[in-house]
C-alpha positions as YAML, in Angstrom:
chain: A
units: angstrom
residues:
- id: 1
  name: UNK
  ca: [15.81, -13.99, -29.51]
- id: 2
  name: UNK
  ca: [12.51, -12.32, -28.09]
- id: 3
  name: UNK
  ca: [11.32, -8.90, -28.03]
- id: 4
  name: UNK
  ca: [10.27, -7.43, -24.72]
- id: 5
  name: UNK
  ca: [6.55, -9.03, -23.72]
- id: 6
  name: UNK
  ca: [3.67, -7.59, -24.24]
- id: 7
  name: UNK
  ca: [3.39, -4.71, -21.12]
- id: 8
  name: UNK
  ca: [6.41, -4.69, -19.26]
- id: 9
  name: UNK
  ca: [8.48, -1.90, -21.45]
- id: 10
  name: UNK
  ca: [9.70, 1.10, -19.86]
- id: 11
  name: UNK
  ca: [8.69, 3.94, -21.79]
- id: 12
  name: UNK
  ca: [10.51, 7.59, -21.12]
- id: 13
  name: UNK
  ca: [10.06, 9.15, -17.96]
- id: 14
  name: UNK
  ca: [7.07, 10.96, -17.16]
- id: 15
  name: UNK
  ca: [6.23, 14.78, -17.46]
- id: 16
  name: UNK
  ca: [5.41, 17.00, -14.73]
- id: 17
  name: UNK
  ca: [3.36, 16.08, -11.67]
- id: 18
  name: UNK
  ca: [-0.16, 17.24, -11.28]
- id: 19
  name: UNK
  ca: [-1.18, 19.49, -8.18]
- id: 20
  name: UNK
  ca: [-0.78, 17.29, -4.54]
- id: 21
  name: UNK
  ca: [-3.55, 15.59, -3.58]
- id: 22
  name: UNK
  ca: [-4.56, 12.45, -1.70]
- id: 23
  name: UNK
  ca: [-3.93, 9.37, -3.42]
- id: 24
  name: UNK
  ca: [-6.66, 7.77, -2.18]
- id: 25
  name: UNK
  ca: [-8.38, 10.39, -4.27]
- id: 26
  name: UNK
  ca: [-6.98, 9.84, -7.34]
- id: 27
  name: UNK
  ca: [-8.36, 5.67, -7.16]
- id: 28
  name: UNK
  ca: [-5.47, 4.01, -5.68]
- id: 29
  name: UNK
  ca: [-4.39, 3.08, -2.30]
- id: 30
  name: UNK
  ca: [-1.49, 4.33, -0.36]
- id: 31
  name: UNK
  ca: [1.84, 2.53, -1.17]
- id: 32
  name: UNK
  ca: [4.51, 1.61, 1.75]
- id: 33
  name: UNK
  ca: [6.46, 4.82, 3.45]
- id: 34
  name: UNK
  ca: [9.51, 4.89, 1.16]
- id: 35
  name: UNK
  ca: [7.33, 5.75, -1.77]
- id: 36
  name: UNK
  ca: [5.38, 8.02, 0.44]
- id: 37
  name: UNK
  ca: [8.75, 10.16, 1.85]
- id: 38
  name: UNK
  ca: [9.36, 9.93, -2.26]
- id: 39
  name: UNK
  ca: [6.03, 11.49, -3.52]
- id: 40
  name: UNK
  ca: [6.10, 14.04, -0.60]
- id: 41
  name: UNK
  ca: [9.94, 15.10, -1.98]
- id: 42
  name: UNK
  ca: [9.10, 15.26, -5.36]
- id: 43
  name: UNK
  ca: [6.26, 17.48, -4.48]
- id: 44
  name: UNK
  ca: [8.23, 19.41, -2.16]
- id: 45
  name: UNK
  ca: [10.86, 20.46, -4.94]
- id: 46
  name: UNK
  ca: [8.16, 21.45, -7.60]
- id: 47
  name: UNK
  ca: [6.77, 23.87, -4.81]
- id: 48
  name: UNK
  ca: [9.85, 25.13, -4.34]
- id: 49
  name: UNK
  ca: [10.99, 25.36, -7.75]
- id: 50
  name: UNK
  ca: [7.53, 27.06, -9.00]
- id: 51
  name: UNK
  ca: [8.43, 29.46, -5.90]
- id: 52
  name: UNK
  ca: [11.77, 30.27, -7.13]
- id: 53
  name: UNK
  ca: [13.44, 29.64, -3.76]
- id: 54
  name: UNK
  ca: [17.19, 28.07, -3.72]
- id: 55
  name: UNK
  ca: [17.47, 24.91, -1.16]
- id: 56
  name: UNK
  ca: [19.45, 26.98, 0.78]
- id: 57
  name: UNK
  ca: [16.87, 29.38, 1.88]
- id: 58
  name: UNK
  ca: [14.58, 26.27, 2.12]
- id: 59
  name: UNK
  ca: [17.00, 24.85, 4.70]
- id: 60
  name: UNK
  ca: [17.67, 28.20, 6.34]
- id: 61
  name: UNK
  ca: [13.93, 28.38, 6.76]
- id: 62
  name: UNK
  ca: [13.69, 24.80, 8.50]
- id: 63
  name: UNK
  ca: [16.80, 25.18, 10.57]
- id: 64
  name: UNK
  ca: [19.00, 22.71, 8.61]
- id: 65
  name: UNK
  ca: [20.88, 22.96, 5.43]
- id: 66
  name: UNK
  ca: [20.82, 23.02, 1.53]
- id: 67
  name: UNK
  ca: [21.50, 19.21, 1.74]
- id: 68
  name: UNK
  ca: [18.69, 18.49, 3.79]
- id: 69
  name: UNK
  ca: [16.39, 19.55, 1.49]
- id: 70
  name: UNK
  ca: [18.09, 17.78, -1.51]
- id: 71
  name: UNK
  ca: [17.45, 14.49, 1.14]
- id: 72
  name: UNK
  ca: [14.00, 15.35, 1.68]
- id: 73
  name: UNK
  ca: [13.02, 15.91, -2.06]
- id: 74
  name: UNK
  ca: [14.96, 13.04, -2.76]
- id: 75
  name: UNK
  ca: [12.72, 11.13, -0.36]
- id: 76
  name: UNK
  ca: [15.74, 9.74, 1.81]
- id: 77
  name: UNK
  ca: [14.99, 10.83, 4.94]
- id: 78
  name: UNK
  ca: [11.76, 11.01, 7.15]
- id: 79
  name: UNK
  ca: [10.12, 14.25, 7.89]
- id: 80
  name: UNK
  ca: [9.14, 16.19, 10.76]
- id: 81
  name: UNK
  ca: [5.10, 17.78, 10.23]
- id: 82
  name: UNK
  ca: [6.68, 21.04, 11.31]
- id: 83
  name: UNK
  ca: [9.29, 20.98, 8.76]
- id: 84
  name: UNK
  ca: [6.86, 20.54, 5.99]
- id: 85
  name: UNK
  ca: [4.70, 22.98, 7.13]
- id: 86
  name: UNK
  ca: [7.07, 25.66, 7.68]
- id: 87
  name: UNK
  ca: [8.49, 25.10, 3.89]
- id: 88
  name: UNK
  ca: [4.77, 25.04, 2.71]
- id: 89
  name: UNK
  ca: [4.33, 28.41, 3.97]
- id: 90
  name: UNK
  ca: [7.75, 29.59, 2.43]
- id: 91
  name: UNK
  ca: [6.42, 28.36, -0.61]
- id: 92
  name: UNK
  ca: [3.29, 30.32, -0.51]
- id: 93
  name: UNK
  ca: [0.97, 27.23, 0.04]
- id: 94
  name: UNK
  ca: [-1.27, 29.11, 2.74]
- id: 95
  name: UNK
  ca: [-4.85, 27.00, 1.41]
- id: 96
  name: UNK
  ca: [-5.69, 24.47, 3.80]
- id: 97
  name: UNK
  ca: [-7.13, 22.51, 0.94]
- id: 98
  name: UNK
  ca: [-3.60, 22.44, -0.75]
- id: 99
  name: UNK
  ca: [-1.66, 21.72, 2.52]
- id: 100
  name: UNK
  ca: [-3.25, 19.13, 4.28]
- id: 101
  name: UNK
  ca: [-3.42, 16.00, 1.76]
- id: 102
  name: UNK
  ca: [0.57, 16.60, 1.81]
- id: 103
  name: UNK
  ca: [0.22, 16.99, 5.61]
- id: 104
  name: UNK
  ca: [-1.62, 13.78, 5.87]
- id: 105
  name: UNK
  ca: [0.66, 11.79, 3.52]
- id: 106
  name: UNK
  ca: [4.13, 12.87, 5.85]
- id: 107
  name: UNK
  ca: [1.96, 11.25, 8.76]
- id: 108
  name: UNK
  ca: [1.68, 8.14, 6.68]
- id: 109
  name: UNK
  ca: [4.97, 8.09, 5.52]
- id: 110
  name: UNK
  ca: [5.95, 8.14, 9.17]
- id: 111
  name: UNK
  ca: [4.26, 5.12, 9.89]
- id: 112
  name: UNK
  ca: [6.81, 2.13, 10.37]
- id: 113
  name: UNK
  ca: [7.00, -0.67, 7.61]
- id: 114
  name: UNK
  ca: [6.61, -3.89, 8.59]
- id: 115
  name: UNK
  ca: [9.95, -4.97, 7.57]
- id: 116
  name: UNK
  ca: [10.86, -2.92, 10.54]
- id: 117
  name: UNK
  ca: [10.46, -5.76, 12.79]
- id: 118
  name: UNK
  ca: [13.44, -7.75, 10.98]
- id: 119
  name: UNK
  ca: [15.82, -4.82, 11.80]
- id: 120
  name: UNK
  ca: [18.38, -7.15, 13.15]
- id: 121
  name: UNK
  ca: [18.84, -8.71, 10.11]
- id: 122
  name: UNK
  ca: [18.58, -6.29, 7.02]
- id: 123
  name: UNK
  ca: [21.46, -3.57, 7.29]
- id: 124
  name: UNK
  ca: [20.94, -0.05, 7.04]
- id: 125
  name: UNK
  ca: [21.70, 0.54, 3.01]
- id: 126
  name: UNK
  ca: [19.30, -2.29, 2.34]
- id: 127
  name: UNK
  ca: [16.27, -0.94, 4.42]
- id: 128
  name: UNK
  ca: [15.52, 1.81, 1.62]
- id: 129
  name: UNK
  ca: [15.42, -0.78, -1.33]
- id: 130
  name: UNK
  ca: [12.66, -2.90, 0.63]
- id: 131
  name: UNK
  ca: [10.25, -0.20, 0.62]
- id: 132
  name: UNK
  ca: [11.35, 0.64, -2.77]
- id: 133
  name: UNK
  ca: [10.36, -3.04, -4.11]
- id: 134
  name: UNK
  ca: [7.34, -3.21, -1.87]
- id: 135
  name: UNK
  ca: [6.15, -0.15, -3.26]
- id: 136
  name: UNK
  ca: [7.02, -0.52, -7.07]
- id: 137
  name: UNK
  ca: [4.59, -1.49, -9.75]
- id: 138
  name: UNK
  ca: [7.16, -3.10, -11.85]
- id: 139
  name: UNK
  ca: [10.44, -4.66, -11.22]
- id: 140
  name: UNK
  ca: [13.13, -5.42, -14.08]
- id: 141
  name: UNK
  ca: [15.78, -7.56, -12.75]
- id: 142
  name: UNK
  ca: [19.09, -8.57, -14.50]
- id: 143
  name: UNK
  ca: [21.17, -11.50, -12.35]
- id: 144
  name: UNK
  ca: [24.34, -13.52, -13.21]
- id: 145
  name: UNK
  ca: [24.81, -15.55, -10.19]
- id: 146
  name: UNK
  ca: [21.55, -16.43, -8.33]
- id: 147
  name: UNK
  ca: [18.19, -16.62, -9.02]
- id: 148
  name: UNK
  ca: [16.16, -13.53, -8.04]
- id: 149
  name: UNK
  ca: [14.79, -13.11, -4.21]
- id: 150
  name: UNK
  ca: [11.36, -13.08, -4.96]
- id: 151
  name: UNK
  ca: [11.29, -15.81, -7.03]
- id: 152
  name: UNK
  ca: [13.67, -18.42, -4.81]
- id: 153
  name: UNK
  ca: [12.25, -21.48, -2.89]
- id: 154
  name: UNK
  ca: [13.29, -21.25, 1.04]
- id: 155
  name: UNK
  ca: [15.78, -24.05, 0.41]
- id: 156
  name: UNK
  ca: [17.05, -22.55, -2.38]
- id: 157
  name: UNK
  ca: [17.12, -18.73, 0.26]
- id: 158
  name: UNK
  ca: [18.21, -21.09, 2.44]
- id: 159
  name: UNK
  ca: [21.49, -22.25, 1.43]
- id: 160
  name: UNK
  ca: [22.67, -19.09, -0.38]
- id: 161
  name: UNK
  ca: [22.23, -17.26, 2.40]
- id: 162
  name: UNK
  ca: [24.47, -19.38, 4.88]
- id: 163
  name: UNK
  ca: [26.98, -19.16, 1.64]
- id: 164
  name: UNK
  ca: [26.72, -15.73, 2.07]
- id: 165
  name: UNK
  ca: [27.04, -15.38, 5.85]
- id: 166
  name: UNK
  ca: [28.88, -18.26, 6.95]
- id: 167
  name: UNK
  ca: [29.28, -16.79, 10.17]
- id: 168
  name: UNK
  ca: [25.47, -16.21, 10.69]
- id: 169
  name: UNK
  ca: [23.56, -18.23, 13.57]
- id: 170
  name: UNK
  ca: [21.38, -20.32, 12.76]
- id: 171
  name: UNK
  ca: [18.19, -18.34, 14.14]
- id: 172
  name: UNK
  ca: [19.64, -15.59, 11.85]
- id: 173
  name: UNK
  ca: [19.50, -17.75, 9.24]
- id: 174
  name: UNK
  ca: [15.92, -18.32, 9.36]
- id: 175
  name: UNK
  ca: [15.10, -14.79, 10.51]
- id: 176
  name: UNK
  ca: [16.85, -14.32, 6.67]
- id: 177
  name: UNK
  ca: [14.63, -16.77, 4.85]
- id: 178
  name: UNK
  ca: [11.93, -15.45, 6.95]
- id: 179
  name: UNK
  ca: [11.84, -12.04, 5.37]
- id: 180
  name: UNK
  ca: [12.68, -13.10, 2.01]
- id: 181
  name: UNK
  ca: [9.81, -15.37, 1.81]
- id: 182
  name: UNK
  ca: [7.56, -12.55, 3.01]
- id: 183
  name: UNK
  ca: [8.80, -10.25, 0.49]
- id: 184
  name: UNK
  ca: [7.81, -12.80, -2.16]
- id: 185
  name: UNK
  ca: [3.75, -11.96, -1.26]
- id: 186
  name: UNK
  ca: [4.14, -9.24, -3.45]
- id: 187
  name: UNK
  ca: [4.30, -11.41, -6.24]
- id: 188
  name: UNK
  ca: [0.76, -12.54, -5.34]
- id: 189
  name: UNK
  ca: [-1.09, -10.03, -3.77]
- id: 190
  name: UNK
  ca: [-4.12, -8.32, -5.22]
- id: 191
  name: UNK
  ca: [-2.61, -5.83, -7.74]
- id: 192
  name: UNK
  ca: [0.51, -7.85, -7.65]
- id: 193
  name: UNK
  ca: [4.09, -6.37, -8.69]
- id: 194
  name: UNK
  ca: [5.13, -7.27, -12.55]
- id: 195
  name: UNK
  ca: [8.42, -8.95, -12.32]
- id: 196
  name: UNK
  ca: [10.44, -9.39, -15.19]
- id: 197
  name: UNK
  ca: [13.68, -11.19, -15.14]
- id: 198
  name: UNK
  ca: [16.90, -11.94, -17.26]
- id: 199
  name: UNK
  ca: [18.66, -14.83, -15.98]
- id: 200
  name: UNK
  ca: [22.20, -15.50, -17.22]
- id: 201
  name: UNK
  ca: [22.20, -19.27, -17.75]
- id: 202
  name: UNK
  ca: [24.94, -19.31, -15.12]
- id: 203
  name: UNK
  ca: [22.64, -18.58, -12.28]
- id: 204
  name: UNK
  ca: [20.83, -21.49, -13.82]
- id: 205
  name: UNK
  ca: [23.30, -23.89, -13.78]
- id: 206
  name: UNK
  ca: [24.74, -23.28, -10.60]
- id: 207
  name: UNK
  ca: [23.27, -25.82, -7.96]
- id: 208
  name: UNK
  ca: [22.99, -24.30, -5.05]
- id: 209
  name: UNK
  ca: [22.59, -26.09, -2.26]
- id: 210
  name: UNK
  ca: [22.92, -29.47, -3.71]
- id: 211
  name: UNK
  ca: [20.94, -31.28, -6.99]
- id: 212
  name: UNK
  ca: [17.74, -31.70, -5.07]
- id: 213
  name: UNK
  ca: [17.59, -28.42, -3.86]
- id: 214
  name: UNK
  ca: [18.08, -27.03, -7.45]
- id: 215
  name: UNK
  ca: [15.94, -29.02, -9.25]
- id: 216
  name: UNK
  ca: [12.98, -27.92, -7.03]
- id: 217
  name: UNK
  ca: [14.39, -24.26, -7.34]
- id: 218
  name: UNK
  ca: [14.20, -24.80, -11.04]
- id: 219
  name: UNK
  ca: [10.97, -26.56, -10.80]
- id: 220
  name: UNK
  ca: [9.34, -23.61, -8.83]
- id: 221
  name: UNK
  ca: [10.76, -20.87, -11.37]
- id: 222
  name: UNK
  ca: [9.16, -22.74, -14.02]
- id: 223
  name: UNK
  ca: [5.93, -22.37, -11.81]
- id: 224
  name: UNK
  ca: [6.32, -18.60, -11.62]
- id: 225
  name: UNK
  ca: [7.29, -18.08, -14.90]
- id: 226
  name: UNK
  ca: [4.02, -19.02, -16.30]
- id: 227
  name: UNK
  ca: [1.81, -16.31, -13.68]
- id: 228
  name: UNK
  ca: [0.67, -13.97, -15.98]
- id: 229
  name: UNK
  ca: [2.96, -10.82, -13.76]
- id: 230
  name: UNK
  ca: [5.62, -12.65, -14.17]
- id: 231
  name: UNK
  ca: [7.74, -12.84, -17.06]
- id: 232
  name: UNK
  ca: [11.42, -14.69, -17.01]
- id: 233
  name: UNK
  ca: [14.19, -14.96, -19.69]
- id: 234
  name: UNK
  ca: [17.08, -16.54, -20.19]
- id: 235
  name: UNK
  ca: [20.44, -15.34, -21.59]
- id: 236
  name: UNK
  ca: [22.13, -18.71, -23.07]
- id: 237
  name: UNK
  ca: [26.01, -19.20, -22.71]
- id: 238
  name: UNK
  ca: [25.72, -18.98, -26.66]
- id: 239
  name: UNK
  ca: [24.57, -15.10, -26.62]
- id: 240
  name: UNK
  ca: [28.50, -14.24, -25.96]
- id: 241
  name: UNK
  ca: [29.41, -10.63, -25.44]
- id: 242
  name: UNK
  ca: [26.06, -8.75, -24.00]
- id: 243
  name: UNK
  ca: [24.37, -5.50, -23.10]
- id: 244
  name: UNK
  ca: [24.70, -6.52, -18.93]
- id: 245
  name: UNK
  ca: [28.31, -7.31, -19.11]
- id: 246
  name: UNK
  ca: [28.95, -4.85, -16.17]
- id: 247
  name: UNK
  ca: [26.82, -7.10, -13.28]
- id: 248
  name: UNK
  ca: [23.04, -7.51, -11.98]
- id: 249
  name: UNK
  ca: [20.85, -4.39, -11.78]
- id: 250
  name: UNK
  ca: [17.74, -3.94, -10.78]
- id: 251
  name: UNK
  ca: [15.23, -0.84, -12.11]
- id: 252
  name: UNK
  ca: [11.72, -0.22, -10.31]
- id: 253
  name: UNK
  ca: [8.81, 1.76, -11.56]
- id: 254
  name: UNK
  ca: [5.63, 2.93, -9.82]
- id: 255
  name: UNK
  ca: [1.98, 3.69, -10.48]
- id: 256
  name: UNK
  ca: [2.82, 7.04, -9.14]
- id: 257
  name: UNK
  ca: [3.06, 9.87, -12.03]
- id: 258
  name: UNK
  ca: [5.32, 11.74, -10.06]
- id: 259
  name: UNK
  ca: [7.99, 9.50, -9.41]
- id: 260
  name: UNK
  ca: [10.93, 8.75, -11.74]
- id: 261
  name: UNK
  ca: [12.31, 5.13, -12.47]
- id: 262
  name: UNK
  ca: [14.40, 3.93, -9.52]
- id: 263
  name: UNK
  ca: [17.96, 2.15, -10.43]
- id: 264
  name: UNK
  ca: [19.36, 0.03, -7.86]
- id: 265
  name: UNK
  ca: [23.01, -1.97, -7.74]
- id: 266
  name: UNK
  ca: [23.60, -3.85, -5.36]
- id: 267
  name: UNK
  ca: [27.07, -4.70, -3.77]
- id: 268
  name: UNK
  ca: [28.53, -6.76, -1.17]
- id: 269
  name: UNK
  ca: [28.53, -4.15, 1.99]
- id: 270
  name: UNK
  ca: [26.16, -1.41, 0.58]
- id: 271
  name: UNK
  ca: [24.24, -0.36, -2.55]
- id: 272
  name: UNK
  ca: [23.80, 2.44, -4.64]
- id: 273
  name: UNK
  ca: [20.88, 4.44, -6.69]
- id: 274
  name: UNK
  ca: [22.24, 6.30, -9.97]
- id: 275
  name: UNK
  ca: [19.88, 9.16, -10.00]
- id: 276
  name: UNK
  ca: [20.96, 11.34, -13.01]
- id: 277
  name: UNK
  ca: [18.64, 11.11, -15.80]
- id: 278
  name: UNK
  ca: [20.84, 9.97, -18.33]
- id: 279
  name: UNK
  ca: [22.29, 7.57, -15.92]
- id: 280
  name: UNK
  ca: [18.78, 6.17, -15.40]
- id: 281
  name: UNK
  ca: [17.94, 6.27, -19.46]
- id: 282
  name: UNK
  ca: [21.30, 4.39, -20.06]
- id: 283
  name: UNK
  ca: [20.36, 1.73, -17.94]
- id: 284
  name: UNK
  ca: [17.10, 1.03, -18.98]
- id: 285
  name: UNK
  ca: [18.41, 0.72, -22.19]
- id: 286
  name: UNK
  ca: [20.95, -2.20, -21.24]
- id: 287
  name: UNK
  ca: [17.48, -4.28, -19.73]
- id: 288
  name: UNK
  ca: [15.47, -3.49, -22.65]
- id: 289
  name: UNK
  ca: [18.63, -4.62, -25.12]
- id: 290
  name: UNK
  ca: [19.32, -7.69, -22.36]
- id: 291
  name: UNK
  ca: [15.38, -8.42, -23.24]
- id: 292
  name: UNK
  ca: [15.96, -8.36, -26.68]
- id: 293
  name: UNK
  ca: [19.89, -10.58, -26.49]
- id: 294
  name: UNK
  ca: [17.91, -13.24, -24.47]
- id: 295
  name: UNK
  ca: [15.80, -15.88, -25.14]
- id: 296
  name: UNK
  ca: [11.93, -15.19, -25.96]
- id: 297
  name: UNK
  ca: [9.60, -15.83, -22.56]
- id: 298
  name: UNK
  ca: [7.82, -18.61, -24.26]
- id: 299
  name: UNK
  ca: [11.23, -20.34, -24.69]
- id: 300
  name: UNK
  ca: [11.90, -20.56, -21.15]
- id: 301
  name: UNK
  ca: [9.83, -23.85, -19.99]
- id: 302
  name: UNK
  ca: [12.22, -25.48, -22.25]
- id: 303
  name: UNK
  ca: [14.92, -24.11, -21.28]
- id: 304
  name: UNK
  ca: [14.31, -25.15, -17.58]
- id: 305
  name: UNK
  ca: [13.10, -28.66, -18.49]
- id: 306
  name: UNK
  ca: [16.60, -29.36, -20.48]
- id: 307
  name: UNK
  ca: [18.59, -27.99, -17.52]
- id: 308
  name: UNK
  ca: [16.38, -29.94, -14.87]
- id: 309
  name: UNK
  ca: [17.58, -33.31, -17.21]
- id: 310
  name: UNK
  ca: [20.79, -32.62, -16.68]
- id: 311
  name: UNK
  ca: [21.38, -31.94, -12.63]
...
């Protein structure tokens, strides 16, 4: 068994945010437009809560309802300039110097993602989690079945995902792979994403499309596992009952003060984000206790090499 390595824990969540301001300004660049719509939300609701206003005046104020604020602090949906000007005025932001770095981050957050362009191909209640991924500074990932997207070969992406959409084209296929593979470049750009991983042994063991394909899957995670970002562990067969018995998870984490830990579970026609804070703490203890149940990092070369020997 292995503690969790050096750097990738997930402490509590942080305190209060500071005062808005241009993140360029504060020494980092601007992340993708989900984050964005996030950090203007989250700085949205402190306004409003420091101005003692209820959502539903907020909405009334904006033309739209108590819900549509909770979306737009929540960062779910895009925002209209107008809108956020209106509120800052409610909220008794009249300073040009306070209003327009959040003005000028709504017109960023506006801007389309890239990932826009595979639209035919990534459904609606997946869109949300690729600018959530693209935009985190740290991924945790649990899995059972499969190995992680952003660390599978395109064979590997390949055959998994025509196992998983049998009745896909083949153009739609590749369109598939396509996007995967460019989601990987986060794993490698400058100021890369840390990605840490517990693998149950079963998505280890099972060979998806064929031995070959495997055993360069296998070969490749063994590559990534030893980039100093990336960290992977496996949970043996022998571990028996664990922390992760209830499926894969995934929890995200940005540079970004103001933003809380993300929790993402996927399921077969949708996906879903619990939000509460104790829902959040509760699952970030499960990875750090899965961290602790599986095998130590530095034990994973082996692992791979005794599997590889036996497909």
């Amino acid at each position: 068994m292995g503690d969790p390595p050096p750097g990738f824990g997930m402490s509590a969540a942080p305190g209060p945010p500071g005062p808005p301001g241009p993140l360029a300004a504060q020494g980092r660049g601007l992340p993708g437009p989900t984050v964005l719509r996030m950090l203007v939300g989250a700085q949205l609701r402190r306004l409003r809560e420091s101005a003692g206003i209820s959502t539903e005046a907020a909405g009334y104020e904006i033309r739209g309802s108590h819900s549509k604020i909770s979306r737009m602090e929540l960062g779910r949906v895009g925002f209209k300039e107008r809108d956020v000007a209106d509120l800052l005025t409610l909220y008794g932001v009249t300073d040009a110097a306070r209003r327009e770095p959040l003005l000028q981050l709504v017109e960023h957050a506006n801007t389309p993602a890239w990932w826009q362009r595979y639209g035919d191909v990534v459904p609606t209640w997946f869109e949300p989690y690729l600018g959530l991924e693209q935009g985190a500074e740290l991924v945790r990932a649990y899995e059972v079945q499969a190995i992680p997207d952003l660390l599978q070969t395109e064979d590997y992406a390949r055959a998994l995902i025509r196992a998983r959409h049998a009745d896909a084209a083949a153009d739609e296929v590749e369109r598939r792979v396509e996007l995967r593979m460019l989601r990987a470049r986060v794993l490698a750009r400058e100021n890369p994403v840390k990605f840490w991983a517990v693998l149950d042994e079963a998505a280890l063991r099972r060979a998806v499309g064929g031995a070959a394909t495997m055993r360069a899957q296998l070969r490749h995670l063994a590559e990534l596992a030893a980039e100093p970002n990336i960290t992977v562990q496996v949970l043996p067969f022998a571990a028996g009952g664990h922390a992760g018995e209830g499926g894969p998870v995934t929890i995200l984490r940005f540079a970004e003060p103001e933003l809380p830990d993300v929790v993402y579970i996927e399921q077969l026609a949708g996906a879903f984000y619990p939000d509460r804070p104790a829902e959040v703490v509760r699952y970030r203890d499960v990875m750090n206790r899965l961290g602790v149940q599986a095998q130590a990092p530095a034990r994973t070369p082996a692992i791979l090499h005794h599997i590889l020997t036996q497909l």
